[in-house]
PDB file of C-alpha atoms in Angstrom:
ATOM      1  CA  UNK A   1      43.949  19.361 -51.080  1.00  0.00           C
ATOM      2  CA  UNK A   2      41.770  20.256 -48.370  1.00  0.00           C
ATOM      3  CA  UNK A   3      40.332  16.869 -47.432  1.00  0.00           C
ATOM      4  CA  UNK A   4      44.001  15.808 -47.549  1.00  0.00           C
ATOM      5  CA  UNK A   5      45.712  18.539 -45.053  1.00  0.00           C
ATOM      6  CA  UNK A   6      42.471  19.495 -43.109  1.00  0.00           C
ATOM      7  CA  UNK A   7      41.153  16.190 -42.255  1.00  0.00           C
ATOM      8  CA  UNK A   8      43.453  13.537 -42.810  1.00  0.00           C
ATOM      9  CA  UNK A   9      42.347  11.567 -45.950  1.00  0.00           C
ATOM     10  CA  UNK A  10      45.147   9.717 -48.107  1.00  0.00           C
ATOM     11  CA  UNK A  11      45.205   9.676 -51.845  1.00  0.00           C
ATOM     12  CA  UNK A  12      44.585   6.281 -52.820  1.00  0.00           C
ATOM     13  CA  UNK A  13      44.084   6.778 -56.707  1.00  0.00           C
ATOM     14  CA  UNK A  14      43.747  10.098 -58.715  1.00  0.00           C
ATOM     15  CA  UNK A  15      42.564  10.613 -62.645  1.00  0.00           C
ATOM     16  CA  UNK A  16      41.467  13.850 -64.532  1.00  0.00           C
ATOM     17  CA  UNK A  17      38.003  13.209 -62.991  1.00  0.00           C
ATOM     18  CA  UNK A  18      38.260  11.932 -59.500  1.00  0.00           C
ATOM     19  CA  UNK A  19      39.889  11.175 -57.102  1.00  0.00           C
ATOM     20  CA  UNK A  20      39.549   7.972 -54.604  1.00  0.00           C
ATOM     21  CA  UNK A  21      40.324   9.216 -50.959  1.00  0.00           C
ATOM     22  CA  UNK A  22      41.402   6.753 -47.723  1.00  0.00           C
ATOM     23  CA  UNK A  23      40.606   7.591 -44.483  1.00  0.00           C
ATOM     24  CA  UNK A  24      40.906   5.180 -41.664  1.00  0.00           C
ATOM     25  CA  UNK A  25      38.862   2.044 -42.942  1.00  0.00           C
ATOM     26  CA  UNK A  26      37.107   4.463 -45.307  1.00  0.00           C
ATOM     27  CA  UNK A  27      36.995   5.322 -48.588  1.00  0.00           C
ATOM     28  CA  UNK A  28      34.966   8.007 -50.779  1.00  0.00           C
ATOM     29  CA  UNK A  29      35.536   8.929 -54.443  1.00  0.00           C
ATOM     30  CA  UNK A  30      35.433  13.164 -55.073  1.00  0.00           C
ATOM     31  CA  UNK A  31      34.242  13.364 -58.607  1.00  0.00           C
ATOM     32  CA  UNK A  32      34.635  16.492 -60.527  1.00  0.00           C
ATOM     33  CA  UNK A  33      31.289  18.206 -61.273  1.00  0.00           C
ATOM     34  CA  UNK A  34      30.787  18.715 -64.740  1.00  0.00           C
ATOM     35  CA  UNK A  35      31.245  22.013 -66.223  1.00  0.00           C
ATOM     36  CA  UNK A  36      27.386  21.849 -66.987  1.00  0.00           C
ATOM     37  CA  UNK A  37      26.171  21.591 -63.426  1.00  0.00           C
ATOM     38  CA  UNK A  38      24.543  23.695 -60.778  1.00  0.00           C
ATOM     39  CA  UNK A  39      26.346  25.170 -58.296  1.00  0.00           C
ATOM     40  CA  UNK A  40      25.549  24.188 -54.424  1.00  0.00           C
ATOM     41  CA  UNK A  41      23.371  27.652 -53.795  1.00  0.00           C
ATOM     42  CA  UNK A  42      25.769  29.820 -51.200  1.00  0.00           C
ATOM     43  CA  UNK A  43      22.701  30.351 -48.715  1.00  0.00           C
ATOM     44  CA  UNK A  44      21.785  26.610 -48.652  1.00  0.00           C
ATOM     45  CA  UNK A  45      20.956  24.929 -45.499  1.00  0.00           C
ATOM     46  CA  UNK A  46      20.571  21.843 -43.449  1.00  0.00           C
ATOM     47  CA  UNK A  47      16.986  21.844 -44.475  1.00  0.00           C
ATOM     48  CA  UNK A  48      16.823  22.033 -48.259  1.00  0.00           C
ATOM     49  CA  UNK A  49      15.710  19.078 -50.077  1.00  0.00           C
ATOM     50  CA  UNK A  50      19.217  19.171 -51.601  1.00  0.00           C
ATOM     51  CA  UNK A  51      21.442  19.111 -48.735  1.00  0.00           C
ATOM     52  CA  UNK A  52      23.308  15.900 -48.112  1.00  0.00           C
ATOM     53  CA  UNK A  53      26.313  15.017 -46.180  1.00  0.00           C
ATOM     54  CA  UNK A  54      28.993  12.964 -45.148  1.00  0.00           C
ATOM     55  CA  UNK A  55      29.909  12.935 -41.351  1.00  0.00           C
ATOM     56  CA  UNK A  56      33.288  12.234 -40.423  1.00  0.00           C
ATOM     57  CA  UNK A  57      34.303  10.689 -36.824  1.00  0.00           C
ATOM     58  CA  UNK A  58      36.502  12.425 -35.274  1.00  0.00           C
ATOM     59  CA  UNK A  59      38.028  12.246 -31.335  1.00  0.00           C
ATOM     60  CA  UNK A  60      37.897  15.715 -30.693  1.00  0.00           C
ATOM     61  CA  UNK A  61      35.413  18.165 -32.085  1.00  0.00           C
ATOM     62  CA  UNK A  62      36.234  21.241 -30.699  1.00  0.00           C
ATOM     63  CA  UNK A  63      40.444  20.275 -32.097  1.00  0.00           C
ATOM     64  CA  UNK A  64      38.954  19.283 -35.556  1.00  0.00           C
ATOM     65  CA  UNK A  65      36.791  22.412 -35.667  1.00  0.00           C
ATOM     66  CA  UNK A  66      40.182  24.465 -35.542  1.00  0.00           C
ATOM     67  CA  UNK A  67      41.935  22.424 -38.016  1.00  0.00           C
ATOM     68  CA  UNK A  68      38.645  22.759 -40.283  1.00  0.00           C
ATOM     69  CA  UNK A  69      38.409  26.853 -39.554  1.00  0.00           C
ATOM     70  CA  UNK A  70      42.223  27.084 -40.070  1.00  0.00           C
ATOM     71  CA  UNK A  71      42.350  25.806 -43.524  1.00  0.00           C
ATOM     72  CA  UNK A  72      39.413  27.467 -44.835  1.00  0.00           C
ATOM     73  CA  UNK A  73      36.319  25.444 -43.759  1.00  0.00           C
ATOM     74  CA  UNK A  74      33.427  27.295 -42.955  1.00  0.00           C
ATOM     75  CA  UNK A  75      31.524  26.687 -39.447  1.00  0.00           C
ATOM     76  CA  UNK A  76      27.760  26.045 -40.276  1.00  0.00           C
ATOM     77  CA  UNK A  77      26.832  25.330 -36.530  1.00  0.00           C
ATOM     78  CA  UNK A  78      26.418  27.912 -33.971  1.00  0.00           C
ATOM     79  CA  UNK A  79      28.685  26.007 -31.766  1.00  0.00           C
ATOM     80  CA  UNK A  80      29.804  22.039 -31.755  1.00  0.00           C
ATOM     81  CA  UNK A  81      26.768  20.409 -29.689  1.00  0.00           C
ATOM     82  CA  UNK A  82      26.312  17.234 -27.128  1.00  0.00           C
ATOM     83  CA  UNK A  83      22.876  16.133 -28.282  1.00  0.00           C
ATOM     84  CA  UNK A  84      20.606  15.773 -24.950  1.00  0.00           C
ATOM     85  CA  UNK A  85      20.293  12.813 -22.433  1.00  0.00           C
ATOM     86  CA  UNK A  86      16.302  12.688 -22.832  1.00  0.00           C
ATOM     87  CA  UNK A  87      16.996  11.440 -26.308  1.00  0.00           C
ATOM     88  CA  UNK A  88      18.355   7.765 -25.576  1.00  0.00           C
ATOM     89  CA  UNK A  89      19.279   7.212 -29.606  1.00  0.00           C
ATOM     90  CA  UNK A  90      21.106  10.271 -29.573  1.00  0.00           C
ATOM     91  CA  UNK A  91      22.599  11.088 -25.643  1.00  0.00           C
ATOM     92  CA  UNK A  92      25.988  12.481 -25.559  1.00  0.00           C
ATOM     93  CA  UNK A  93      26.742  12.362 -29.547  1.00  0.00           C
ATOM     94  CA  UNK A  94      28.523  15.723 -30.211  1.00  0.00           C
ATOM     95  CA  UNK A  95      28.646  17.292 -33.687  1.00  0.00           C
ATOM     96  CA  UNK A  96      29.056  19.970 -35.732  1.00  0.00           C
ATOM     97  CA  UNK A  97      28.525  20.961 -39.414  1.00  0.00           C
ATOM     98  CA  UNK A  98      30.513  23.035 -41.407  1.00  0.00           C
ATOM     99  CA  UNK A  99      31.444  23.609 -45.394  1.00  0.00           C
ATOM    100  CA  UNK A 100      34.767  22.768 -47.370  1.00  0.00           C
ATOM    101  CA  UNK A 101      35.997  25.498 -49.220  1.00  0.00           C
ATOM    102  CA  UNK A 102      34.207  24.115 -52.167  1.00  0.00           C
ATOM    103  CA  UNK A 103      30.894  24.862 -49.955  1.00  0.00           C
ATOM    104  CA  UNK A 104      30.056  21.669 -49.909  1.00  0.00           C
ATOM    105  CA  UNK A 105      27.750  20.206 -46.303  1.00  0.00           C
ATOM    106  CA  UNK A 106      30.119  17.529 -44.200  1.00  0.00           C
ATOM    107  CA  UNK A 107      29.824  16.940 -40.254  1.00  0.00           C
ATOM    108  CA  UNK A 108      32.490  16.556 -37.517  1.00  0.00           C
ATOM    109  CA  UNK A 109      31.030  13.615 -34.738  1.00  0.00           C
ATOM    110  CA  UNK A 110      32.069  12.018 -31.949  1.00  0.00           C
ATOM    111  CA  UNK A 111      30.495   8.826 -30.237  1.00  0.00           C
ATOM    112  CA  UNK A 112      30.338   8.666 -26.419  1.00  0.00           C
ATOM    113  CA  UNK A 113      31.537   5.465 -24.826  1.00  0.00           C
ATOM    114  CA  UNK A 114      28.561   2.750 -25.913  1.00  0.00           C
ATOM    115  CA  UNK A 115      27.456   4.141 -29.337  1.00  0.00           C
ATOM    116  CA  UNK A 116      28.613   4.351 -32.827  1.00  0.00           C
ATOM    117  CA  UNK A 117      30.950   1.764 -33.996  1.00  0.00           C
ATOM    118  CA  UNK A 118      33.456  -0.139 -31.491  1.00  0.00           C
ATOM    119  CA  UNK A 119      36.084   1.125 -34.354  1.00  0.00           C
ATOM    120  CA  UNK A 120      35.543   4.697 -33.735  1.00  0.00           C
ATOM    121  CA  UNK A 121      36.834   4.027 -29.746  1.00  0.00           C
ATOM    122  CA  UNK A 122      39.881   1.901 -30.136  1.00  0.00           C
ATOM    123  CA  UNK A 123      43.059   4.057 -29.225  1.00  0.00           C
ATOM    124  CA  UNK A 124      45.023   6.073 -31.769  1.00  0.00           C
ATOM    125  CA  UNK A 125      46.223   9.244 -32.397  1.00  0.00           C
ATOM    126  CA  UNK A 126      44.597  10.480 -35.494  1.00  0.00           C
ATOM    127  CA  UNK A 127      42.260  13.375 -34.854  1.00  0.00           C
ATOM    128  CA  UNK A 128      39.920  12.035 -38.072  1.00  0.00           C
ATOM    129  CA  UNK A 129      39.008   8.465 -38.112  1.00  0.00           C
ATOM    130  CA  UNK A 130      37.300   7.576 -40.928  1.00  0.00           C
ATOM    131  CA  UNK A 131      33.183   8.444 -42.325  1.00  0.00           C
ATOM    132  CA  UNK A 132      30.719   7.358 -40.850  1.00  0.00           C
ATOM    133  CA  UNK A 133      27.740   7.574 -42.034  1.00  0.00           C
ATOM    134  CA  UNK A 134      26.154   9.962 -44.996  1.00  0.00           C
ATOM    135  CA  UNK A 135      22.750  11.345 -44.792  1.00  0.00           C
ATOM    136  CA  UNK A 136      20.169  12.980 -47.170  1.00  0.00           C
ATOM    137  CA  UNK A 137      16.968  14.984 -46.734  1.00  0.00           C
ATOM    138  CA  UNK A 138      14.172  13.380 -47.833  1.00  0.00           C
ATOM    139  CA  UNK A 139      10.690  14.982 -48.884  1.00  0.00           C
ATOM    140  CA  UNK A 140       8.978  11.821 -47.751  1.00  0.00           C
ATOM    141  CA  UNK A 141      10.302   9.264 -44.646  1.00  0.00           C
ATOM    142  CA  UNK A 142       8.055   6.302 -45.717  1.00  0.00           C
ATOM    143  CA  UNK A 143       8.591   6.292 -49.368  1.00  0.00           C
ATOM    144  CA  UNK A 144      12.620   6.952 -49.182  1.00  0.00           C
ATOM    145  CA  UNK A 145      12.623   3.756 -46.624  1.00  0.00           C
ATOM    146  CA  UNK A 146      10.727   1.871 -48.729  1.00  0.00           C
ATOM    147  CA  UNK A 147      12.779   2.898 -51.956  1.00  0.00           C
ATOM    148  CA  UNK A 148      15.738   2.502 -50.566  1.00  0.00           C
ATOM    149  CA  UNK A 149      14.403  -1.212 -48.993  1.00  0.00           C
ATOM    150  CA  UNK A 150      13.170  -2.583 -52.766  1.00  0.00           C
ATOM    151  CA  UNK A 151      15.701  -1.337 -54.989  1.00  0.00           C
ATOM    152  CA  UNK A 152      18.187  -1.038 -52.991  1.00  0.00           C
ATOM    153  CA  UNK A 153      18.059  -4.025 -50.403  1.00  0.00           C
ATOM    154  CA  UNK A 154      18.722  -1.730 -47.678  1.00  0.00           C
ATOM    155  CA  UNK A 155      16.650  -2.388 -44.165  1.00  0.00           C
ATOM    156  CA  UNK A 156      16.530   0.298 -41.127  1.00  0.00           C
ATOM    157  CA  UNK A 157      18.463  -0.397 -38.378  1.00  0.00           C
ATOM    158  CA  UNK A 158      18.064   2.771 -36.006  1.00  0.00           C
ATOM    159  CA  UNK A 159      16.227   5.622 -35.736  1.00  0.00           C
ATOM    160  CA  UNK A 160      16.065   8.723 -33.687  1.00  0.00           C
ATOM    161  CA  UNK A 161      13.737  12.199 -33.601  1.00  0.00           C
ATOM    162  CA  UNK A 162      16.390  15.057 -32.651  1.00  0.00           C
ATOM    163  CA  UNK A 163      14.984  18.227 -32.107  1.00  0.00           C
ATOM    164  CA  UNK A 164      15.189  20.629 -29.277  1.00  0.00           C
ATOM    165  CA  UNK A 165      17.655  23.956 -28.628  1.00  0.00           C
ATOM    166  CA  UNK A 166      20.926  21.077 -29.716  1.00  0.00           C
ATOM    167  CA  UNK A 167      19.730  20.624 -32.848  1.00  0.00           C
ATOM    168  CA  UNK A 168      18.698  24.195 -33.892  1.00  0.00           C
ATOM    169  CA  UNK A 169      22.533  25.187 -32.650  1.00  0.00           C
ATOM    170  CA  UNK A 170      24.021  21.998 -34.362  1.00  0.00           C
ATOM    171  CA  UNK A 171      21.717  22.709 -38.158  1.00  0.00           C
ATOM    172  CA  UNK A 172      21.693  26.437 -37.476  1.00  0.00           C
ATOM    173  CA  UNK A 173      17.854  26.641 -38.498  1.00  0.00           C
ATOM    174  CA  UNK A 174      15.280  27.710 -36.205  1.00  0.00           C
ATOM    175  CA  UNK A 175      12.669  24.670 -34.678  1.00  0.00           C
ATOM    176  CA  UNK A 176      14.900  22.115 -36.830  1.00  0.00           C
ATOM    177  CA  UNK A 177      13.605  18.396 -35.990  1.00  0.00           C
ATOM    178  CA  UNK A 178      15.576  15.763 -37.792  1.00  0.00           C
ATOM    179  CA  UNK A 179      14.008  12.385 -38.102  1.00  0.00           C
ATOM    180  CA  UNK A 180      17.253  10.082 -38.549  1.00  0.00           C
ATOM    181  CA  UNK A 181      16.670   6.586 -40.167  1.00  0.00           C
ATOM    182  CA  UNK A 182      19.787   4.926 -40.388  1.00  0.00           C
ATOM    183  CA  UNK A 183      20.052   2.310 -42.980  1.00  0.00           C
ATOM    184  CA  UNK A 184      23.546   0.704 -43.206  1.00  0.00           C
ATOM    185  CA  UNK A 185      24.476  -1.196 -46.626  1.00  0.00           C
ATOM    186  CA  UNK A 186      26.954  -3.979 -46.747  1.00  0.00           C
ATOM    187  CA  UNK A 187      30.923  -3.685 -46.435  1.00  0.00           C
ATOM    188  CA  UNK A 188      32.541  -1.064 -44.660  1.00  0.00           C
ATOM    189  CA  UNK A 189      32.021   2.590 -45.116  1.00  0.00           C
TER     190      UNK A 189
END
């Protein structure tokens, strides 16, 4: 219900077990967690090996951020941060994370004119556009990249080191430095 009336998604199909979710040229399938599973730990952060999310584009962060907050998201960020000119890969993208009310990680992002996707600045008036990207922590840069590259056929594309004041704020963990490797499959998100 949340992803629905908070962010925008559109039920495409729905069973006992999951549910496939539209949003923009997007699509994600919400699987439910079986009764057997862990929970996501309550004090988790942006920095555990187990944290993974899905960032959703969105045209105005500060806007979404009420929508989220209003429908019973949690804010995970200090504030919604621009990431700093003296990183080139990374100038002017702001973001914020925050938690469904199942506690689960997502982000809120939006591109600056000349980065992310040309989709994510064509006119509209949705306030969520569609996912995209997901990203995982990794114990290991080099071996993820090259498991993800053999098994997986995957090649980087991009990468960026964020780490400063913005990214503390934005993963709300002190001295955070994110190395991103993005690594784009085939097809649309």
């Amino acid at each position: 219900e949340f992803y629905v009336s908070a962010l925008g998604f559109q039920i495409e199909e729905s069973s006992n077990d999951a549910v496939t979710l539209v949003l923009g040229q997007s699509r994600v399938v919400l699987r439910r967690a079986p009764v057997s599973g862990r929970s996501i730990p309550k004090d988790s952060r942006s920095c555990d090996h187990w944290f993974r999310h899905i960032a959703l584009v969105v045209r105005d962060v500060r806007e979404a951020q009420r929508r989220v907050s209003g429908q019973g998201g949690t804010i995970i960020s200090q504030a919604a941060q621009t990431l700093p000119h003296w990183n080139p890969a990374s100038a002017g993208i702001e973001a914020l994370y925050f938690r469904d009310p199942e506690n689960h990680p997502l982000e809120l992002i939006r591109f600056p004119s000349g980065k992310g996707r040309p989709v994510w600045h064509e006119p509209g008036a949705n306030l969520f556009q569609g996912i995209d990207h997901t990203a995982i922590v990794v114990r290991s840069t080099q071996r993820s990249v090259e498991f993800y590259q053999r098994e997986l056929g995957f090649e980087p594309a991009a990468a960026a080191l964020n780490r400063g004041l913005e990214q503390e704020r934005l993963a709300n963990v002190p001295s955070a430095t994110v190395h991103v490797i993005s690594m784009p499959g085939d097809g649309p998100m």
